[in-house]
């Protein structure tokens, strides 16, 4: 039964060609490695290891050739059928019952064929099955007998962690401490270099910090704003989430700005301004010419006498000048978002406003009232901020948020949710790296970038696990809740359009490893790893924005490799009406005279 | 075609990903075991082998499901899928389930699962996945009808059940939406489900219930003569003429042949659809499906009768391509479905 299978049929352009292979499935299916259950068949109710697929296929073929015509039904009626979900065992048992003739079992050629099938991915236990096992308890229990030892240890580790979190929630610090010790022991039996072992280590540390908080002087709040920017930049490089966010948001902003010649973008978290070069260049290229672009960037005050916001503004101005886009920048420094006031943006009448919030809105949430409590929630900062956002009458509000519920009232629920969320995130950091970014083999550099990216995520995780009250800012909530909230505030969803979906999918195949998947959920896009959405991007407009919805999909963004397109700006502040205007916002302990540049149109300094 | 199994298997292997091949071949093998030559069906074994999932009111990827009894006398069950209601509770309350998912117009998709009238149920895992996807795709409420199956229940039971579900849904206030409080319903189905959707749509047109659109995925039609595609593709891509004949015999009334209008709606015995307010159709045909000639004839028949048809022909697709999200066929067809629903939901 030699069969020559045609290779790659073009469903996946990055599939490596081989003569003796089946068609490989597309991106969303690819991350399966040795020992892992095929996740798509699992969705159809079958547990089959990816590596057994070929064996099962050959078995099915043989069963079919032995069970011909009417004989098929008769023989199977007498056969004993084992658990149909365990397809490998079912096929094997059917074969031994119905085709006991050894000639018909496992033709030698087919065995050889099975052995020559190369398995390109590395082995590590996936958290998908663990998550299914843990969370979907109402699904009929799956037998654990066929799992590896390593997977057993991983499951045990997860259970220990969750039990520990449970005792922390109950205030039983003795029990929690003892469980932490056990968890550390269990950690020793698992490879902490990757997968569950690595992420579990971080969670053990976080639980430890929560149980035994270090003295306040020790870490000083986890590092300065500058450090955070470095971490963020590495996270930006190591995986496609932020790039996806920027790309998708820019597309929506671009479309919303069609037909307007004075536009104003308010960025809730400027950082290095990585999002904006692509937009500036797209505006430069738009038919009919670029508008006058104003950008207001909100960010943390710089501690060391620098003015980081202004520096970013200068670089962007430089870029804008080089592509002949009239550009003006304003920085608003604030320690907390809720201190910002809309008058600080000085929106001019007739300007089309875009509000851009990437991973920011959740910081404005407070504790959620527990389901049992009947009290109306106190007015949270989010409500105030959403109110003034709507008051700006923006043409578009782009919202990017983590797709997870890390703001549940119960600590245990938050902990468990975060455990699975960040495991998937870490899997993707690693999987994206191994799967092969196509930028060339700079493996060393990628390892460092990935490690620093992990540190970025670790800060988030730590905040979720260790902090409470005003200190807990990583209050992620899922898209469904944001929809509700934004809807109540008077915002209407803008469909991102199938072109945005296609572009995002293309972006992924060009820049990242396989395993990432983009999905569209009622007009919003999510990016995830192996069918677990991790980040969502959506766009909104005020109810009573006066123009009709813009025609979709007319302009597309040029894909940019952002890290190389930011040039270091000169230190000259260029004055004059169409170039850089910059209003620096002062921290309270510096005098107000130093760095204010006034346009002459009235008061422009805001102190927060 | 017993002797040529080897050749047949090789061709289908080249057409689909490995896990899809395993899934569909497994179905093919299992189904072979269930069809008895005397026309009876091993229902007991069928239910044992079918992979099922329970309803789940806890949101999974923003979608929840729950089962409802539609007709007490007929014991007709349906599984409802909908976007998770916005509630702070971890699991929605009963009252939450029946809140409209949105004040804006939203589609209600009445879905008839496939299985050649004999196999599968609303709670089959493969159809549970598909219905959840429809919810995410279109913000729809999906009603998956657990219609009575053959050979125990022949024509017209499946159509009667489909009609009962449509009537039930049209009377549910929470399924109406928009400022005009309209029931915006689509009928959808794959294989035999597509056939059911057609016949329920005809009844709707005759009775004045407005349907916004029909979505037929590889719909099951046939006729007495052997078409070119049936002869060419017999046994090559998981399906044989012989098994098609068995299922029609099991569904159609005793003594009827395949030109019965249930099987062949544009055949010699069919009533004319001209002048009826029949809905718009989106028809998806797989180029490696042996009954494609019947499906294409169906599309032509609708057009000749003056009805709107959008035909999507996926040349390299086999049956069941929509069961696993691992090909371009899957994603592009889902896109087509979404566009069709969005365009017609107003």
GROMACS .gro file of C-alpha atoms in nm, chain A residues 346-526:
model
  181
  346UNK     CA    1  -0.700   7.194   2.350
  347UNK     CA    2  -0.912   7.039   2.084
  348UNK     CA    3  -0.988   7.301   1.822
  349UNK     CA    4  -1.334   7.337   1.672
  350UNK     CA    5  -1.366   7.155   1.341
  351UNK     CA    6  -1.090   6.904   1.422
  352UNK     CA    7  -1.161   6.537   1.374
  353UNK     CA    8  -1.059   6.369   1.696
  354UNK     CA    9  -0.935   6.013   1.743
  355UNK     CA   10  -0.886   5.876   2.093
  356UNK     CA   11  -0.640   5.587   2.107
  357UNK     CA   12  -0.626   5.369   2.418
  358UNK     CA   13  -0.396   5.069   2.402
  359UNK     CA   14  -0.402   4.864   2.723
  360UNK     CA   15  -0.500   5.170   2.926
  361UNK     CA   16  -0.870   5.175   3.004
  362UNK     CA   17  -0.852   4.883   3.244
  363UNK     CA   18  -0.633   5.091   3.472
  364UNK     CA   19  -0.932   5.310   3.543
  365UNK     CA   20  -1.149   5.031   3.679
  366UNK     CA   21  -1.210   4.970   4.043
  367UNK     CA   22  -1.316   4.667   4.242
  368UNK     CA   23  -1.615   4.499   4.091
  369UNK     CA   24  -1.913   4.454   4.320
  370UNK     CA   25  -1.949   4.083   4.394
  371UNK     CA   26  -2.262   3.920   4.250
  372UNK     CA   27  -2.416   3.878   4.594
  373UNK     CA   28  -2.381   4.241   4.695
  374UNK     CA   29  -2.673   4.444   4.574
  375UNK     CA   30  -2.504   4.786   4.607
  376UNK     CA   31  -2.472   5.000   4.302
  377UNK     CA   32  -2.103   5.037   4.220
  378UNK     CA   33  -1.958   5.371   4.323
  379UNK     CA   34  -1.866   5.600   4.035
  380UNK     CA   35  -1.536   5.474   3.908
  381UNK     CA   36  -1.271   5.681   3.731
  382UNK     CA   37  -1.355   5.492   3.412
  383UNK     CA   38  -1.698   5.651   3.404
  384UNK     CA   39  -1.557   6.000   3.436
  385UNK     CA   40  -1.298   5.940   3.170
  386UNK     CA   41  -1.545   5.777   2.930
  387UNK     CA   42  -1.774   6.070   2.983
  388UNK     CA   43  -1.516   6.323   2.873
  389UNK     CA   44  -1.400   6.101   2.590
  390UNK     CA   45  -1.755   6.106   2.457
  391UNK     CA   46  -1.765   6.478   2.524
  392UNK     CA   47  -1.479   6.527   2.280
  393UNK     CA   48  -1.716   6.396   2.011
  394UNK     CA   49  -1.445   6.174   1.866
  395UNK     CA   50  -1.477   6.036   1.515
  396UNK     CA   51  -1.318   5.720   1.641
  397UNK     CA   52  -1.210   5.569   1.970
  398UNK     CA   53  -0.975   5.276   1.935
  399UNK     CA   54  -0.969   5.038   2.229
  400UNK     CA   55  -0.719   4.757   2.273
  401UNK     CA   56  -0.742   4.543   2.582
  402UNK     CA   57  -0.624   4.212   2.716
  403UNK     CA   58  -0.885   3.947   2.652
  404UNK     CA   59  -0.917   3.808   3.003
  405UNK     CA   60  -1.109   3.865   3.320
  406UNK     CA   61  -0.848   3.963   3.577
  407UNK     CA   62  -1.085   4.184   3.770
  408UNK     CA   63  -1.312   3.925   3.920
  409UNK     CA   64  -1.404   3.998   4.280
  410UNK     CA   65  -1.263   3.667   4.405
  411UNK     CA   66  -0.885   3.651   4.433
  412UNK     CA   67  -0.887   3.282   4.355
  413UNK     CA   68  -1.080   3.338   4.033
  414UNK     CA   69  -0.838   3.611   3.926
  415UNK     CA   70  -0.543   3.395   4.010
  416UNK     CA   71  -0.668   3.097   3.813
  417UNK     CA   72  -0.766   3.305   3.516
  418UNK     CA   73  -0.426   3.479   3.516
  419UNK     CA   74  -0.247   3.146   3.544
  420UNK     CA   75  -0.402   3.023   3.222
  421UNK     CA   76  -0.386   3.354   3.045
  422UNK     CA   77  -0.017   3.412   3.108
  423UNK     CA   78   0.070   3.051   3.040
  424UNK     CA   79  -0.078   3.092   2.697
  425UNK     CA   80   0.106   3.422   2.655
  426UNK     CA   81   0.435   3.261   2.751
  427UNK     CA   82   0.366   2.967   2.521
  428UNK     CA   83   0.320   3.210   2.239
  429UNK     CA   84   0.640   3.399   2.317
  430UNK     CA   85   0.825   3.076   2.298
  431UNK     CA   86   0.629   2.922   2.015
  432UNK     CA   87   0.660   3.233   1.804
  433UNK     CA   88   1.033   3.226   1.854
  434UNK     CA   89   1.086   2.859   1.778
  435UNK     CA   90   0.839   2.855   1.493
  436UNK     CA   91   1.065   3.095   1.319
  437UNK     CA   92   1.037   3.463   1.264
  438UNK     CA   93   1.147   3.510   0.908
  439UNK     CA   94   1.382   3.795   0.975
  440UNK     CA   95   1.690   3.578   0.968
  441UNK     CA   96   1.869   3.370   1.224
  442UNK     CA   97   1.954   3.609   1.501
  443UNK     CA   98   1.877   3.350   1.760
  444UNK     CA   99   2.083   3.499   2.043
  445UNK     CA  100   1.924   3.837   2.011
  446UNK     CA  101   1.581   3.689   2.000
  447UNK     CA  102   1.642   3.502   2.322
  448UNK     CA  103   1.733   3.822   2.503
  449UNK     CA  104   1.437   4.008   2.363
  450UNK     CA  105   1.204   3.726   2.464
  451UNK     CA  106   1.349   3.716   2.815
  452UNK     CA  107   1.297   4.087   2.867
  453UNK     CA  108   0.948   4.056   2.718
  454UNK     CA  109   0.876   3.797   2.984
  455UNK     CA  110   0.982   4.045   3.247
  456UNK     CA  111   0.725   4.287   3.108
  457UNK     CA  112   0.455   4.024   3.146
  458UNK     CA  113   0.580   3.932   3.488
  459UNK     CA  114   0.512   4.286   3.609
  460UNK     CA  115   0.152   4.254   3.497
  461UNK     CA  116   0.112   3.915   3.659
  462UNK     CA  117   0.262   4.038   3.983
  463UNK     CA  118   0.028   4.331   3.994
  464UNK     CA  119  -0.274   4.106   3.949
  465UNK     CA  120  -0.162   3.863   4.218
  466UNK     CA  121   0.004   4.085   4.477
  467UNK     CA  122  -0.177   4.413   4.471
  468UNK     CA  123  -0.513   4.538   4.586
  469UNK     CA  124  -0.704   4.863   4.585
  470UNK     CA  125  -0.555   5.159   4.403
  471UNK     CA  126  -0.224   4.977   4.358
  472UNK     CA  127  -0.384   4.707   4.144
  473UNK     CA  128  -0.395   4.863   3.801
  474UNK     CA  129  -0.394   4.553   3.581
  475UNK     CA  130  -0.767   4.514   3.596
  476UNK     CA  131  -0.820   4.343   3.263
  477UNK     CA  132  -1.173   4.271   3.157
  478UNK     CA  133  -1.295   4.082   2.850
  479UNK     CA  134  -1.434   4.242   2.536
  480UNK     CA  135  -1.792   4.147   2.627
  481UNK     CA  136  -1.775   4.364   2.940
  482UNK     CA  137  -1.606   4.649   2.755
  483UNK     CA  138  -1.878   4.640   2.493
  484UNK     CA  139  -2.134   4.682   2.763
  485UNK     CA  140  -1.948   4.961   2.938
  486UNK     CA  141  -1.862   5.156   2.626
  487UNK     CA  142  -2.218   5.113   2.502
  488UNK     CA  143  -2.358   5.254   2.825
  489UNK     CA  144  -2.124   5.550   2.797
  490UNK     CA  145  -2.279   5.638   2.462
  491UNK     CA  146  -2.033   5.483   2.221
  492UNK     CA  147  -2.129   5.271   1.923
  493UNK     CA  148  -1.915   4.992   1.787
  494UNK     CA  149  -1.760   5.047   1.446
  495UNK     CA  150  -1.708   4.728   1.252
  496UNK     CA  151  -1.342   4.684   1.178
  497UNK     CA  152  -1.415   4.533   0.841
  498UNK     CA  153  -1.301   4.215   0.676
  499UNK     CA  154  -1.013   4.398   0.514
  500UNK     CA  155  -0.869   4.468   0.859
  501UNK     CA  156  -0.905   4.099   0.937
  502UNK     CA  157  -0.727   3.993   0.621
  503UNK     CA  158  -0.451   4.247   0.671
  504UNK     CA  159  -0.400   4.135   1.029
  505UNK     CA  160  -0.379   3.772   0.919
  506UNK     CA  161  -0.126   3.867   0.655
  507UNK     CA  162   0.076   4.066   0.906
  508UNK     CA  163   0.093   3.759   1.123
  509UNK     CA  164   0.214   3.521   0.859
  510UNK     CA  165   0.484   3.766   0.755
  511UNK     CA  166   0.617   3.860   1.094
  512UNK     CA  167   0.543   3.587   1.340
  513UNK     CA  168   0.557   3.215   1.396
  514UNK     CA  169   0.264   2.988   1.336
  515UNK     CA  170   0.014   2.935   1.612
  516UNK     CA  171  -0.116   3.290   1.634
  517UNK     CA  172  -0.471   3.331   1.518
  518UNK     CA  173  -0.679   3.633   1.437
  519UNK     CA  174  -1.051   3.609   1.486
  520UNK     CA  175  -1.333   3.842   1.423
  521UNK     CA  176  -1.605   3.867   1.685
  522UNK     CA  177  -1.894   4.087   1.578
  523UNK     CA  178  -1.681   4.357   1.421
  524UNK     CA  179  -1.393   4.344   1.667
  525UNK     CA  180  -1.067   4.161   1.613
  526UNK     CA  181  -0.891   3.937   1.859
   0.00000   0.00000   0.00000
